[in-house]
Coordinates of C-alpha atoms in Angstrom, one line a residue:
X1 CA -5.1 17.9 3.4
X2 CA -5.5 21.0 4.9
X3 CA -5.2 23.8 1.8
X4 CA -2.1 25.7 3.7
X5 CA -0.2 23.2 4.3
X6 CA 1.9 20.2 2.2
X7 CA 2.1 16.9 3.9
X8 CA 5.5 15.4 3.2
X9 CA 5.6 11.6 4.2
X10 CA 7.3 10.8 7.3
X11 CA 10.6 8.8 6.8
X12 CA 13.0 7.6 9.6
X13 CA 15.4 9.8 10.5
X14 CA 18.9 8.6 10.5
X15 CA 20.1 7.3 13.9
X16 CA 16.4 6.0 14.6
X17 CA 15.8 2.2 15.3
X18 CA 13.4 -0.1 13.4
X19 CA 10.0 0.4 15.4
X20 CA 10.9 3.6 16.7
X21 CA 7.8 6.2 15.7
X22 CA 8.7 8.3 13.0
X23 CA 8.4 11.6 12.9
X24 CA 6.0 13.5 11.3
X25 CA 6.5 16.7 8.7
X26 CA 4.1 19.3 7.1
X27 CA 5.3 22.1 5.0
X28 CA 3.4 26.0 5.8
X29 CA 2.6 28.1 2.8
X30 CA 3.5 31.3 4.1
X31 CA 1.8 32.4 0.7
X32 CA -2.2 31.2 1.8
X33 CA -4.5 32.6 3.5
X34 CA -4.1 30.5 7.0
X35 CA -1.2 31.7 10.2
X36 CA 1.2 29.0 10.5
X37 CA -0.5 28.2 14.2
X38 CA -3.1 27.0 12.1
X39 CA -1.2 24.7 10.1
X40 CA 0.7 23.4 13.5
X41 CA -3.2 22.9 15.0
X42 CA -3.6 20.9 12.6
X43 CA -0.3 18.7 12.5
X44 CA -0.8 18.2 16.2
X45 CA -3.9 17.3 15.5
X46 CA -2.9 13.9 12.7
X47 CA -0.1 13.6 15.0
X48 CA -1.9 13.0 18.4
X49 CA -6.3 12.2 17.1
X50 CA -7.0 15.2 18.8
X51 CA -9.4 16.8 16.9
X52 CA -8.5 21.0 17.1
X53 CA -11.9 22.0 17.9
X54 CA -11.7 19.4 21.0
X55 CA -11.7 22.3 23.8
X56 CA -8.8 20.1 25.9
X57 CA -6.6 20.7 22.9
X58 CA -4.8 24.3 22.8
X59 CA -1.9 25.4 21.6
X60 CA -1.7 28.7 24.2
X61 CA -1.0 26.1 27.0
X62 CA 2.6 25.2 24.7
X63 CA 3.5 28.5 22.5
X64 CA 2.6 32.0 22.6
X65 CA 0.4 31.2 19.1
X66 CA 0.5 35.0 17.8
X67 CA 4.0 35.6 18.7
X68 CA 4.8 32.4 16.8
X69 CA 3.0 33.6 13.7
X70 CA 5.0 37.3 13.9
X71 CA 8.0 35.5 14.6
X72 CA 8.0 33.3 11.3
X73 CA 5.9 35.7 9.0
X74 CA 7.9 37.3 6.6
X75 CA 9.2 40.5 6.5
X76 CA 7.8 44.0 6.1
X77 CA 9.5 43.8 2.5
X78 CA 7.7 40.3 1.5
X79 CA 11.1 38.5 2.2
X80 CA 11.2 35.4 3.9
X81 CA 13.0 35.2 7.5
X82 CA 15.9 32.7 7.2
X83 CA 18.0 30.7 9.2
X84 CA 15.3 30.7 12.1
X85 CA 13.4 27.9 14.1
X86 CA 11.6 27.0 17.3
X87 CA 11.1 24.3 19.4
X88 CA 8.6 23.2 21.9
X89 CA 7.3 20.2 23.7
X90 CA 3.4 19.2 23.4
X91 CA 2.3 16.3 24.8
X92 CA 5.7 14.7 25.1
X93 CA 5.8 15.6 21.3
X94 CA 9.1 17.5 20.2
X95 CA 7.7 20.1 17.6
X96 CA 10.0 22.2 16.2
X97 CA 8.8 24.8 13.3
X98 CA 11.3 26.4 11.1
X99 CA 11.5 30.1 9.3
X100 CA 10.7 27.8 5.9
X101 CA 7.7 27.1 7.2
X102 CA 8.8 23.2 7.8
X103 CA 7.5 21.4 10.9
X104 CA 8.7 18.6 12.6
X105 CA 7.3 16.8 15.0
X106 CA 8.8 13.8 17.0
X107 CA 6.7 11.6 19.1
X108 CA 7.4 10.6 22.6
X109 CA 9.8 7.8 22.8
X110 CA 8.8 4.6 23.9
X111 CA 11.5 2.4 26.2
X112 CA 13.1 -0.5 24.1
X113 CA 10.8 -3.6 24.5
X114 CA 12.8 -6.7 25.7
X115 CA 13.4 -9.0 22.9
X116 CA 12.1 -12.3 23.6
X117 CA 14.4 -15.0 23.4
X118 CA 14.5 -16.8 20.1
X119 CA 14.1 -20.7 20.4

């Protein structure tokens, strides 16, 4: 994994339906060496197979990437920013990054398939 970053394992969220997609978390380490738009690059890119260094993929088209990165860094002290978050859409993806450094990122929902009748 990507060495600013902790992959937490995706679980269903409560209210979501079996077969729904699940959505997707990643921990920043506001402590490395990496901006936390580099650690969101990255999650969009497991999320969606687009690779970051794919020129169709930028995250200036979603976010203001360096304003993200002063909005979440922490303080002129070295104390975290609390109670904070953001969200954005990308791709029909609902990513929403939080002053922990936690990111979320829902997938597009797909409509319910009919259920074929059981005979």
């Amino acid at each position: 994994m990507y060495r600013n970053q902790t992959y937490v394992k995706p679980v269903a969220q409560e209210g979501q339906r079996a077969g729904d997609a699940q959505t997707y978390y990643v921990k920043h380490d506001f402590e490395g060496s990496a901006e936390l738009t580099t650690t969101l690059a990255h999650a969009i890119s497991d999320v969606t197979g687009v690779d970051v260094t794919d020129t169709g993929f930028t995250l200036n088209d979603h976010v203001d990437p360096e304003a993200m990165d002063r909005l979440f860094k922490p303080k002129d002290d070295g104390s975290p920013r609390i109670n904070g978050h953001l969200s954005f859409t990308i791709w029909g993806h609902q990513v929403t990054v939080y002053s922990d450094g936690q990111i979320a990122i829902v997938p597009p929902r797909q409509p319910a398939q009919p259920q074929q009748p059981q005979r």
